[in-house]
Amino acid sequence: MRSYKKFNNPILIQPTREIPQWVGIIGAGTIGPDIGYYLKSAIPDLKLVLIDINQDALDKAVDRIWAYAEKGRNRGKLTDEQASNVQQDILASTDYQVLAYCDWVIEAASEDIDLKRKIFSDVEAIVRETTLITSNTSSIPAERLFSHLQFPQRATVSHFFAPAFRNPAVEIVSWEQVDGFVVEYLRWLFYVTDKMPMVTSDAVCFMLDRIFDNWCNEAAFLLDEATPEQIDYVSSSYVHAGPFFVLNLANGNPIIIETNSLQAEIEGDHYTPAEIFKSAGTWETIRPGEEVYVEPELAQNIRDRLLGILFSQSVDILDRNIGKAEDLDLGSRLAFAFKQGPLELMRELGETESTRILEKFSRTKPEMPMPRQPVSTYTKFRRFILLDELDGVKIITLRRPDALNAIHDEMNDEILDTIKQYEDDPDTTGFVISGYGIRAFSAGADIDKFPSMLGDKKQSMEYARSCSRLLSYLDTCRKPVVAALNGMALGGGLELAIRCHGIVAVKDAWMQFPEVTLGIAPGIGGLTVPYRRWPEASAVFHSMLIRADKLTVEKASEIGMINTLVDKHMNLIPAGVWLAKDLAVKQHKIRDEAVSIAPIMREVNAPLSAAGQRLSSEVIDIMCQAIDDAARAGTFSSALEIGYEAFADSACTAAAKEGINAFTQGQKPDFQKTG
Ligand code: COA
């Protein structure tokens, strides 16, 4: 029997197949063409085959993909070439025979077990015996769909979430007869095509729909006591949109009837869908952000019941190994726009309050699952990093895809704790830090934290010092730490990368200090570390800092910042491991003595960024002074202090207020009005 090592970061998987060249999708409703568009935009040469029994539906599906491509082109998300690639090579047909060439067939027909089983038999009769076959079912166990096939080992569930071209979450079901290599290959394939694959067991409704469907069902049972508006409003403390608003959006009533009936059939009557779903049409409810008055006692009851079902389902998912804790929380955020995952909510409420909610829920629904262990054991896991091991080197992957891996306190501590945990482990040679996905190593420090400290110099300086706890630790870490840049490294993400003892990068990665465009100065080493490590390139760093110039990794490599450049994402972490082992025997200390740097050339009146955005002269003044002072400082630690202070000074300017508020509201800042 072939075996393989399991990795948490899918990029470490050695895929057993190539990227597919021909993919067939059966079902031209909504999700089928959406999946088609995702695949066409992620795989440039892909030939897409769309199959349906209805020619009209097929024509509409092709139009839909064309329209998405046009929209992408008009919004600048796709180049002309990319948009035309998406629009080419789509074959729409009512004849299954055209699936013969496909490397992968995805079924996205309606949730009808008999229909799906027939489709799979028909597909199997036409395609090669190695062709991958997956179903987009949200609820039906793979065992029921595929066990009649001649070659079931190549078939499983790959469950997308709406809209399938934008929503990164995809569940992959690991069921009894599927070949483990197929599951691993799908994890790898989804990763390299910019999705967030999550493996689940073959339980009915898998992992994420158990959370969502049962939450909606419980909301419907609550209608005896409250209105849809009241229920949506109360749940808005932890979701962006309440259950009834989402049910309207997704035309979800029939889906809940289907999925909960199946759950009831397989796991017991306590999952039976609320009767009202059969007669209800559209729910009268509020839009996200709107408010309604709810009596405090009723609000408490709604909250307890809805959290009760979420907690009950979450502990069950973990107790039965249906999915992983970190995927459950992340998946709930990505797939259903939860502001916080259920386990995060449990942790925040604490053991006593979560237990109270669960016990109260169990009095209303005695058959529902209850925790088999103390509540706190469910909430202890790394939320924002993945940990792997390759050849004696620990691989730390920053995973916060909803914020391009921006680093906040909790992620910072998870990295730091992991390094401390293994620093003295004789079997660990060093560490590689990389980012999850193909876009971002890290888009910087978490900007959402900034508004609370603006205007307060003391607090801002303390924040910068405290944020530096990981970076300062790296300065004295006894084992090498390598940054593996898988994409953009911005601001605080770049400050982390340059504090590591070596850097490897994939060739389309890039670096930038965008802080000046937010009206602030880099706070945790950006004003001093590059100059102390690569003083000959000081002019490059000046323009990065005061004009937000982007630096390609090719150029960074020329000035000595990058140890190794690789062509493909797959080769990145192995290159980082190799470097970590090489650096293990070398000194890595940032120079303590003053450095000589080039004079800073700057536009005093109306300064502009490299992208032509007007900048704040006041913030640039603060930065230039700090760069010079830090270069002259007699020790590295005093240079860092100068940087912390410059960040704090910038955080007290009107420009910072303008820049940070504009970012958090998704607008462009106007520094002209701040001077
Ligand atoms: N802190 C917190 N959240 C961040 C973030 C950061 N540093 N960088 C990106 N995000 C979030 C965005 O707010 C957005 O969240 P939303 O979907 O809830 O609105 C999500 O990540 C995706 O980013 P978005 O801006 O929609 O992607 P894009 O492709 O249009 O732009 C960037 C990408 C990197 C250009 C843009 O996100 C950006 O400018 N980020 C700030 C970078 C920065 O200034 N870093 C330095 C801080 S020290």
XYZ file of C-alpha atoms and ligand atoms in Angstrom:
723
model
C 0.000 0.000 0.000
C 1.428 3.402 -0.967
C 1.747 5.833 1.921
C 2.295 9.563 2.169
C 3.099 12.127 4.816
C 0.206 14.373 5.799
C 0.823 18.093 5.732
C -1.423 20.870 7.042
C -0.222 23.292 4.365
C -1.370 21.749 1.049
C 1.510 23.291 -0.890
C 3.759 20.680 0.734
C 1.817 17.850 -0.908
C 3.539 16.064 -3.799
C 0.625 15.924 -6.284
C 0.107 12.632 -8.087
C -1.573 14.292 -11.083
C -1.066 17.354 -13.243
C -3.341 20.422 -13.219
C -6.433 19.319 -15.215
C -6.662 20.453 -18.829
C -10.262 19.368 -19.490
C -12.945 19.741 -16.826
C -16.614 18.866 -17.256
C -19.392 20.334 -15.141
C -22.818 18.720 -15.089
C -25.597 21.110 -14.191
C -25.923 24.606 -15.672
C -27.960 26.145 -12.816
C -26.241 28.799 -10.702
C -23.362 27.063 -8.998
C -22.230 25.065 -12.063
C -21.297 28.120 -14.174
C -19.865 29.822 -11.066
C -17.531 26.861 -10.529
C -16.746 26.986 -14.246
C -15.772 30.642 -14.036
C -13.519 30.007 -11.041
C -11.741 27.217 -12.917
C -11.436 29.159 -16.172
C -9.941 32.160 -14.414
C -7.554 30.065 -12.284
C -6.314 27.692 -15.014
C -5.501 29.719 -18.157
C -5.520 26.895 -20.765
C -8.480 24.997 -19.384
C -11.065 23.482 -21.713
C -14.432 23.638 -19.984
C -17.289 21.300 -20.873
C -20.744 22.265 -19.585
C -23.468 19.622 -19.627
C -27.173 19.980 -18.964
C -30.363 18.423 -20.270
C -31.678 21.888 -21.073
C -30.109 23.827 -23.986
C -31.571 27.103 -22.761
C -29.900 26.647 -19.361
C -26.609 25.932 -21.132
C -26.855 29.098 -23.246
C -27.541 31.126 -20.136
C -24.609 29.486 -18.333
C -22.204 30.428 -21.134
C -23.583 33.995 -21.160
C -23.070 34.163 -17.438
C -19.391 33.145 -17.691
C -18.889 35.675 -20.515
C -20.517 38.397 -18.413
C -18.302 37.617 -15.399
C -15.223 37.896 -17.613
C -16.424 41.254 -19.010
C -17.058 42.546 -15.509
C -13.600 41.378 -14.413
C -12.054 43.173 -17.408
C -14.003 46.387 -16.804
C -13.046 46.450 -13.143
C -9.381 45.828 -13.922
C -9.385 42.465 -12.100
C -8.618 40.631 -15.370
C -6.372 41.729 -18.219
C -7.769 41.625 -21.768
C -5.834 38.427 -22.353
C -7.132 36.790 -19.175
C -10.725 37.777 -19.952
C -10.544 36.360 -23.472
C -8.935 33.163 -22.145
C -11.915 32.739 -19.845
C -14.339 33.219 -22.743
C -12.575 30.751 -25.055
C -12.751 26.960 -25.023
C -16.154 26.504 -23.437
C -18.106 23.641 -24.901
C -21.765 23.504 -23.856
C -23.662 20.349 -24.751
C -26.597 18.141 -23.854
C -24.551 15.081 -24.891
C -22.549 13.292 -22.174
C -20.203 11.858 -24.815
C -18.250 15.125 -24.890
C -17.062 14.347 -21.357
C -14.844 11.583 -22.738
C -11.665 13.686 -22.682
C -12.187 15.165 -19.232
C -9.612 14.779 -16.474
C -12.200 15.814 -13.901
C -16.008 15.810 -13.946
C -17.865 17.865 -11.350
C -21.549 17.189 -10.764
C -23.579 20.241 -9.759
C -27.130 18.999 -10.380
C -30.031 19.182 -7.931
C -29.882 17.452 -4.532
C -31.556 14.225 -5.609
C -29.732 11.041 -4.648
C -31.185 8.832 -7.395
C -30.530 11.448 -10.075
C -26.963 11.926 -8.927
C -26.263 8.191 -8.776
C -27.548 7.839 -12.332
C -25.400 10.746 -13.491
C -22.306 9.118 -11.986
C -23.059 5.772 -13.635
C -23.514 7.528 -16.984
C -20.310 9.497 -16.511
C -18.351 6.407 -15.530
C -19.456 4.686 -18.712
C -17.865 7.442 -20.801
C -14.740 8.708 -19.040
C -11.370 7.048 -18.401
C -11.122 4.946 -15.281
C -8.757 7.462 -13.693
C -10.900 10.545 -14.388
C -11.714 12.343 -11.165
C -15.412 12.510 -10.369
C -16.696 14.860 -7.691
C -20.101 15.988 -6.513
C -20.996 19.434 -5.264
C -23.621 18.062 -2.887
C -23.914 20.015 0.350
C -25.363 17.154 2.350
C -25.502 13.677 0.785
C -22.796 11.339 2.092
C -20.278 10.228 -0.545
C -20.933 6.628 0.390
C -24.524 6.989 -0.864
C -23.444 8.673 -4.079
C -20.485 6.634 -5.227
C -20.431 3.159 -3.695
C -22.157 1.682 -6.747
C -19.373 2.819 -9.082
C -16.887 0.448 -10.640
C -13.973 2.698 -9.631
C -15.217 4.562 -6.552
C -11.687 5.320 -5.384
C -11.483 8.298 -7.815
C -14.780 9.804 -6.666
C -15.660 12.101 -3.789
C -17.481 15.263 -2.746
C -15.992 18.702 -3.419
C -18.489 21.119 -1.923
C -18.263 24.804 -2.952
C -19.948 27.790 -1.293
C -21.705 30.674 -2.995
C -20.512 32.525 -4.930
C -18.238 29.689 -5.976
C -15.877 31.917 -7.998
C -15.199 34.233 -5.051
C -15.840 32.225 -1.898
C -12.582 30.415 -1.122
C -14.072 27.672 1.080
C -14.325 24.153 -0.399
C -15.039 20.992 1.580
C -13.405 17.760 0.367
C -14.851 14.575 1.765
C -12.556 11.800 2.846
C -14.824 8.751 2.697
C -14.178 5.087 3.105
C -13.492 4.067 -0.488
C -11.774 7.150 -1.893
C -8.049 6.890 -2.544
C -6.177 9.083 -0.038
C -4.025 10.365 -2.918
C -7.153 11.742 -4.601
C -8.060 13.729 -1.482
C -4.478 14.985 -1.205
C -4.399 15.913 -4.873
C -7.661 17.881 -4.558
C -6.302 19.739 -1.520
C -3.231 20.660 -3.539
C -5.227 21.594 -6.640
C -7.636 23.823 -4.738
C -4.721 25.483 -2.978
C -2.846 26.350 -6.161
C -6.052 27.677 -7.712
C -6.552 30.048 -4.752
C -9.171 28.149 -2.738
C -9.251 27.123 0.913
C -9.734 23.333 0.967
C -11.008 21.740 4.185
C -11.194 17.981 4.608
C -14.234 16.520 6.353
C -15.446 13.033 7.153
C -18.448 11.555 5.355
C -21.038 12.612 7.939
C -24.328 13.812 6.456
C -24.057 17.579 5.696
C -20.274 17.272 6.257
C -18.890 20.034 8.500
C -20.041 23.507 7.499
C -23.650 22.844 6.535
C -24.193 21.102 9.860
C -23.415 24.476 11.402
C -25.422 26.620 9.021
C -28.487 24.491 8.302
C -29.105 23.611 11.934
C -28.624 27.242 12.945
C -31.248 28.293 10.385
C -33.549 25.483 11.507
C -33.262 26.554 15.136
C -33.995 30.138 14.069
C -37.212 28.885 12.467
C -38.224 27.064 15.668
C -37.710 30.349 17.520
C -40.458 31.964 15.424
C -42.931 30.849 18.126
C -41.430 33.544 20.327
C -39.842 36.141 18.040
C -40.023 37.670 14.570
C -37.432 37.101 11.796
C -36.306 40.739 12.246
C -35.700 40.235 15.958
C -33.825 36.979 15.396
C -31.650 38.463 12.625
C -30.933 41.532 14.731
C -29.879 39.561 17.813
C -27.572 37.319 15.780
C -25.912 40.320 14.124
C -23.511 40.566 17.078
C -21.578 37.616 15.620
C -22.657 37.365 11.952
C -22.712 39.916 9.143
C -26.196 38.765 8.065
C -28.827 36.943 10.120
C -30.301 33.528 9.202
C -33.510 34.835 7.599
C -31.720 37.440 5.512
C -29.403 34.723 4.160
C -32.294 32.310 3.575
C -33.960 34.972 1.425
C -30.741 35.628 -0.453
C -30.048 31.963 -1.183
C -33.663 30.874 -1.663
C -32.761 28.580 1.218
C -36.089 27.256 2.574
C -36.193 24.173 0.305
C -32.513 23.519 0.999
C -33.117 23.380 4.765
C -36.045 21.017 4.211
C -33.848 18.715 2.115
C -30.726 18.767 4.226
C -32.417 18.571 7.608
C -34.735 15.777 6.451
C -31.665 13.808 5.418
C -30.001 14.524 8.748
C -33.191 13.435 10.530
C -33.277 10.210 8.508
C -29.640 9.374 9.245
C -29.068 10.821 12.720
C -32.460 11.163 14.368
C -35.725 13.083 14.504
C -34.232 15.961 16.473
C -32.872 17.229 13.132
C -36.320 17.362 11.507
C -36.850 20.667 9.649
C -39.256 23.184 11.172
C -42.739 22.794 9.678
C -42.881 26.484 8.742
C -40.257 26.026 5.974
C -42.869 24.125 3.943
C -45.288 27.050 3.791
C -43.037 30.088 4.136
C -42.027 32.191 1.131
C -39.754 35.178 1.591
C -39.048 36.252 5.167
C -39.866 39.796 6.309
C -36.624 40.872 7.849
C -34.080 43.662 8.266
C -31.019 44.320 6.124
C -27.593 43.846 7.748
C -26.795 46.903 9.856
C -30.445 47.832 10.516
C -31.709 47.779 14.099
C -34.948 46.707 15.766
C -35.968 46.817 19.399
C -35.917 43.454 21.192
C -36.945 43.061 24.867
C -33.759 42.177 26.806
C -35.208 38.909 28.111
C -36.284 37.816 24.630
C -32.925 38.896 23.183
C -31.165 36.724 25.756
C -33.355 33.779 24.888
C -32.781 34.137 21.131
C -29.065 34.475 21.680
C -28.881 31.463 23.995
C -30.852 29.212 21.649
C -28.868 30.132 18.544
C -25.522 29.888 20.323
C -26.770 26.652 21.893
C -27.229 24.997 18.500
C -23.917 26.374 17.201
C -22.010 25.093 20.243
C -23.791 21.755 20.228
C -22.938 21.185 16.544
C -19.365 22.378 16.990
C -18.520 20.027 19.845
C -20.139 17.180 17.921
C -18.027 17.960 14.839
C -14.872 17.782 16.946
C -15.916 14.784 19.047
C -16.718 12.774 15.905
C -13.705 14.039 13.925
C -15.957 15.404 11.201
C -13.565 18.307 10.663
C -10.764 20.253 12.308
C -11.341 23.004 14.856
C -9.350 25.613 12.914
C -11.251 24.794 9.699
C -14.597 24.961 11.465
C -13.998 28.511 12.659
C -12.335 29.726 9.468
C -14.910 27.962 7.285
C -17.802 29.586 9.180
C -16.224 32.993 8.574
C -15.504 32.389 4.901
C -18.572 30.399 3.889
C -21.283 32.107 5.928
C -19.845 35.550 6.758
C -19.726 34.842 10.490
C -17.759 37.602 12.198
C -16.399 35.034 14.618
C -16.296 31.250 14.400
C -18.429 29.263 16.898
C -15.372 28.012 18.802
C -13.990 31.523 19.028
C -17.338 32.617 20.470
C -17.173 29.762 22.963
C -13.687 30.745 24.003
C -14.643 34.396 24.341
C -17.657 33.578 26.528
C -15.567 31.258 28.690
C -16.211 27.857 30.201
C -18.969 28.845 32.664
C -21.108 30.854 30.243
C -20.690 28.402 27.342
C -21.615 25.507 29.635
C -24.680 27.428 30.842
C -25.777 27.996 27.224
C -25.233 24.346 26.308
C -27.057 23.039 29.373
C -29.989 25.374 28.771
C -30.103 24.255 25.130
C -30.054 20.619 26.139
C -33.140 21.197 28.318
C -34.993 22.436 25.193
C -33.456 19.864 22.796
C -32.377 16.889 24.925
C -31.400 14.761 21.892
C -28.914 17.267 20.498
C -25.209 16.473 20.975
C -23.543 17.742 24.129
C -19.810 18.052 24.885
C -18.043 14.847 25.819
C -15.154 16.771 27.366
C -14.801 19.990 29.395
C -15.786 22.930 27.156
C -12.356 24.564 27.369
C -10.701 21.596 25.633
C -12.601 22.396 22.415
C -11.291 25.913 22.237
C -7.573 25.208 22.603
C -5.992 25.156 19.149
C -3.834 27.329 16.915
C -6.232 29.538 15.019
C -4.039 31.556 12.713
C -1.036 29.414 11.889
C -0.553 25.910 10.555
C 2.416 23.870 11.716
C 4.251 21.271 9.643
C 7.605 19.563 9.727
C 9.869 18.964 6.747
C 13.283 17.420 7.047
C 13.819 18.558 10.639
C 12.607 22.108 9.983
C 9.327 23.422 11.398
C 7.132 25.144 8.807
C 4.892 27.871 10.213
C 2.191 28.986 7.767
C 0.313 32.232 8.448
C -3.327 31.468 7.644
C -5.774 34.330 7.764
C -7.026 34.451 4.177
C -9.871 36.852 4.945
C -7.288 39.543 5.725
C -4.481 38.497 3.355
C -2.636 36.994 6.336
C -2.405 40.347 8.156
C -0.683 39.841 11.494
C -2.616 40.583 14.668
C -1.744 39.937 18.303
C -3.018 36.394 18.357
C -1.161 35.358 15.218
C 1.976 37.060 16.533
C 1.738 35.036 19.750
C 1.019 31.777 17.970
C 4.210 32.209 15.899
C 6.247 33.228 18.926
C 4.953 30.402 21.135
C 5.693 27.856 18.420
C 9.253 29.086 17.976
C 9.798 29.026 21.739
C 8.275 25.559 21.967
C 10.693 24.041 19.450
C 13.767 26.220 19.809
C 15.437 23.759 22.167
C 14.054 20.654 20.518
C 17.120 18.678 19.365
C 15.143 17.318 16.392
C 14.357 20.808 15.097
C 17.057 22.461 12.996
C 15.218 25.702 12.307
C 12.009 27.340 11.153
C 10.460 28.529 7.908
C 7.652 31.094 8.033
C 5.424 31.346 4.961
C 1.959 32.613 4.109
C -1.064 30.541 3.133
C -2.136 30.842 -0.478
C -0.642 32.134 -3.676
C -1.259 35.869 -3.140
C 0.086 37.073 0.170
C 2.869 36.277 2.576
C 1.277 38.957 4.740
C -0.458 42.274 3.979
C 1.050 43.764 7.124
C 0.074 44.465 10.680
C -3.659 44.318 11.314
C -4.928 47.796 10.457
C -8.227 47.178 12.235
C -6.343 47.520 15.527
C -5.005 51.003 14.661
C -8.075 53.256 15.120
C -8.159 52.608 18.871
C -4.695 54.090 19.428
C -4.694 57.067 17.047
C -3.888 60.342 18.813
C -2.418 58.621 21.872
C 1.382 58.720 21.705
C 2.017 56.607 24.790
C -0.369 53.886 23.746
C 0.936 53.877 20.162
C 4.515 53.517 21.332
C 3.579 50.698 23.679
C 1.710 49.031 20.838
C 4.769 49.214 18.552
C 7.036 47.795 21.276
C 4.574 45.067 22.091
C 4.072 44.189 18.411
C 7.847 43.765 18.205
C 7.906 40.934 20.743
C 8.206 38.291 18.025
C 10.751 40.275 16.005
C 12.940 41.000 19.040
C 12.846 37.316 19.874
C 14.112 36.491 16.391
C 17.162 38.702 17.012
C 18.405 36.302 19.666
C 16.748 33.080 18.559
C 19.232 30.213 18.751
C 17.896 28.523 15.623
C 17.610 30.022 12.139
C 14.287 31.383 10.980
C 13.712 31.809 7.232
C 10.928 33.810 5.604
C 9.481 32.095 2.507
C 7.681 34.787 0.514
C 4.811 33.204 -1.398
C 3.355 36.564 -2.474
C 3.164 40.177 -1.348
C 5.025 41.105 1.844
C 3.723 44.464 2.996
C 4.372 46.701 5.998
C 4.479 44.615 9.170
C 4.669 41.465 7.000
C 7.822 42.811 5.370
C 9.175 43.852 8.767
C 8.760 40.222 9.858
C 10.439 38.905 6.689
C 13.508 41.161 6.976
C 13.946 40.288 10.633
C 14.165 36.602 9.724
C 17.697 35.334 9.208
C 17.226 34.555 5.535
C 14.615 35.071 2.828
C 13.535 32.835 -0.041
C 10.860 33.979 -2.465
C 8.765 32.852 -5.378
C 9.560 34.970 -8.420
C 6.291 36.914 -8.582
C 6.379 37.932 -4.900
C 6.953 41.595 -4.081
C 7.629 43.909 -1.164
C 6.270 47.280 -0.117
C 6.081 49.625 2.848
C 2.615 51.131 2.172
C 2.380 52.803 5.589
C 3.007 56.316 4.257
C -0.109 55.932 2.100
C -2.065 55.355 5.324
C -0.539 58.436 6.978
C 1.691 56.487 9.371
C 5.336 55.421 9.662
C 6.372 51.743 9.802
C 6.621 50.985 13.512
C 8.495 47.760 14.083
C 11.872 48.006 12.439
C 11.045 49.205 8.920
C 12.867 52.502 9.464
C 16.081 50.860 10.609
C 16.444 47.110 9.860
C 16.823 47.359 6.040
C 19.548 50.006 6.438
C 21.480 47.987 9.011
C 21.288 44.805 6.963
C 21.818 46.116 3.417
C 23.262 49.661 3.830
C 24.496 49.861 0.214
C 20.860 49.830 -0.937
C 19.806 52.707 1.313
C 18.477 54.776 -1.624
C 16.130 51.925 -2.565
C 14.767 51.816 0.989
C 14.324 55.609 1.087
C 11.963 55.481 -1.875
C 10.200 52.407 -0.518
C 9.549 54.198 2.748
C 8.688 57.731 1.692
C 7.061 56.975 -1.698
C 5.711 53.446 -1.039
C 7.680 52.170 -4.050
C 7.133 48.470 -4.654
C 10.225 46.262 -4.784
C 10.169 43.151 -6.938
C 11.925 40.159 -5.476
C 14.213 40.096 -8.518
C 15.458 43.581 -7.606
C 15.540 42.612 -3.912
C 17.674 39.669 -4.894
C 20.107 41.949 -6.750
C 20.626 44.056 -3.630
C 21.243 40.984 -1.509
C 17.973 40.799 0.412
C 16.912 37.424 -0.975
C 18.948 34.269 -0.567
C 17.048 32.111 -3.068
C 14.465 32.810 -5.776
C 12.316 29.955 -7.047
C 10.015 29.654 -10.073
C 7.121 27.760 -8.552
C 5.207 27.892 -5.277
C 5.825 24.193 -4.817
C 9.586 24.740 -4.647
C 9.445 27.596 -2.157
C 9.262 25.847 1.193
C 11.822 23.187 0.243
C 14.169 26.079 -0.657
C 13.438 27.634 2.740
C 14.192 24.347 4.488
C 17.472 24.017 2.633
C 18.423 27.578 3.606
C 17.429 27.060 7.260
C 19.742 24.062 7.423
C 22.547 26.035 5.807
C 22.050 29.006 8.143
C 22.034 26.725 11.186
C 25.787 26.945 11.352
C 26.064 30.692 10.617
C 25.818 33.840 12.722
C 22.810 36.036 12.162
C 23.091 39.262 14.052
C 21.827 42.650 12.906
C 24.616 45.228 13.186
C 24.745 47.264 16.343
C 26.955 50.129 15.175
C 25.805 53.237 13.245
C 25.509 52.941 9.467
C 26.181 55.440 6.748
C 23.260 55.947 4.373
C 22.573 57.975 1.230
C 20.986 61.397 1.670
C 17.215 61.316 1.349
C 15.955 63.073 -1.802
C 12.361 64.109 -1.340
C 9.639 66.307 -2.714
C 8.853 68.833 0.020
C 5.756 70.365 -1.555
C 2.864 68.107 -2.504
C 4.710 64.774 -2.154
C 3.292 61.894 -4.157
C 3.529 58.124 -3.762
C 4.922 55.932 -6.541
C 1.306 55.316 -7.585
C 0.586 59.066 -7.754
C -1.346 59.339 -4.465
C -0.905 62.628 -2.583
C 0.953 62.015 0.725
C 1.358 63.874 4.008
C 4.500 66.069 4.287
C 4.199 65.969 8.064
C 4.414 62.163 8.159
C 7.287 62.163 5.655
C 9.141 64.678 7.875
C 8.751 62.346 10.833
C 10.000 59.381 8.802
C 13.016 61.139 7.276
C 14.160 62.380 10.656
C 13.756 58.926 12.165
C 15.596 57.182 9.300
C 18.585 59.524 9.773
C 18.562 59.341 13.576
C 18.196 55.556 13.566
C 21.108 55.184 11.116
C 23.298 57.260 13.433
C 22.188 55.443 16.605
C 25.039 53.611 18.355
C 23.051 50.459 19.077
C 20.406 48.481 17.228
C 18.026 48.656 20.192
C 18.230 52.446 20.376
C 17.594 52.607 16.617
C 14.485 50.478 17.111
C 13.291 52.833 19.875
C 13.593 55.743 17.434
C 11.355 53.800 15.059
C 8.746 53.091 17.756
C 8.635 56.775 18.597
C 8.321 57.815 14.955
C 5.364 55.451 14.577
C 3.782 56.943 17.711
C 4.385 60.512 16.463
C 2.834 59.678 13.109
C -0.168 58.043 14.830
C -0.883 61.435 16.448
C -1.135 63.329 13.129
C -4.329 64.311 11.364
C -2.986 62.388 8.360
C -3.017 59.106 10.309
C -6.610 59.650 11.278
C -7.518 60.368 7.668
C -5.528 57.439 6.223
C -6.585 54.763 8.694
C -10.242 55.777 8.705
C -10.266 55.814 4.910
C -8.824 52.272 4.795
C -11.298 50.875 7.320
C -14.162 52.439 5.344
C -12.826 51.202 2.008
C -12.164 54.746 0.730
C -9.182 56.701 -0.588
C -7.603 59.156 1.905
C -7.389 62.868 1.137
C -4.110 64.084 2.636
C -4.473 67.451 0.952
C -6.885 68.491 3.649
C -4.546 67.366 6.480
C -1.455 69.200 5.179
N -4.974 44.682 8.060
C -6.256 44.269 8.157
N -6.975 43.839 7.121
C -6.370 43.821 5.924
C -5.038 44.231 5.746
C -4.327 44.666 6.881
N -3.050 45.038 6.830
N -4.726 44.113 4.433
C -5.827 43.621 3.810
N -6.804 43.449 4.709
C -8.159 42.937 4.456
C -9.015 43.951 3.722
O -9.566 44.884 4.638
C -10.056 43.061 3.084
O -11.010 42.720 4.073
P -12.598 42.738 3.709
O -12.746 41.717 2.623
O -13.242 42.352 4.998
O -12.890 44.122 3.245
C -9.269 41.794 2.769
O -8.078 41.855 3.559
C -8.861 41.701 1.306
O -8.199 42.912 0.959
P -8.685 43.872 -0.248
O -8.189 45.244 0.062
O -10.133 43.689 -0.510
O -7.872 43.205 -1.436
P -7.316 43.941 -2.731
O -6.785 42.889 -3.588
O -8.332 44.875 -3.283
O -6.079 44.843 -2.174
C -4.111 45.306 -0.860
C -4.953 44.234 -1.600
C -2.966 44.593 -0.168
C -3.545 46.300 -1.854
C -5.002 46.045 0.164
O -5.659 45.082 0.970
C -4.241 46.946 1.090
O -3.866 48.024 0.728
N -3.997 46.498 2.347
C -3.309 47.272 3.321
C -1.826 47.066 3.170
C -1.081 47.924 4.160
O -1.168 49.126 4.152
N -0.310 47.252 5.006
C 0.507 47.899 5.943
C -0.095 47.849 7.270
S 1.197 47.925 8.462
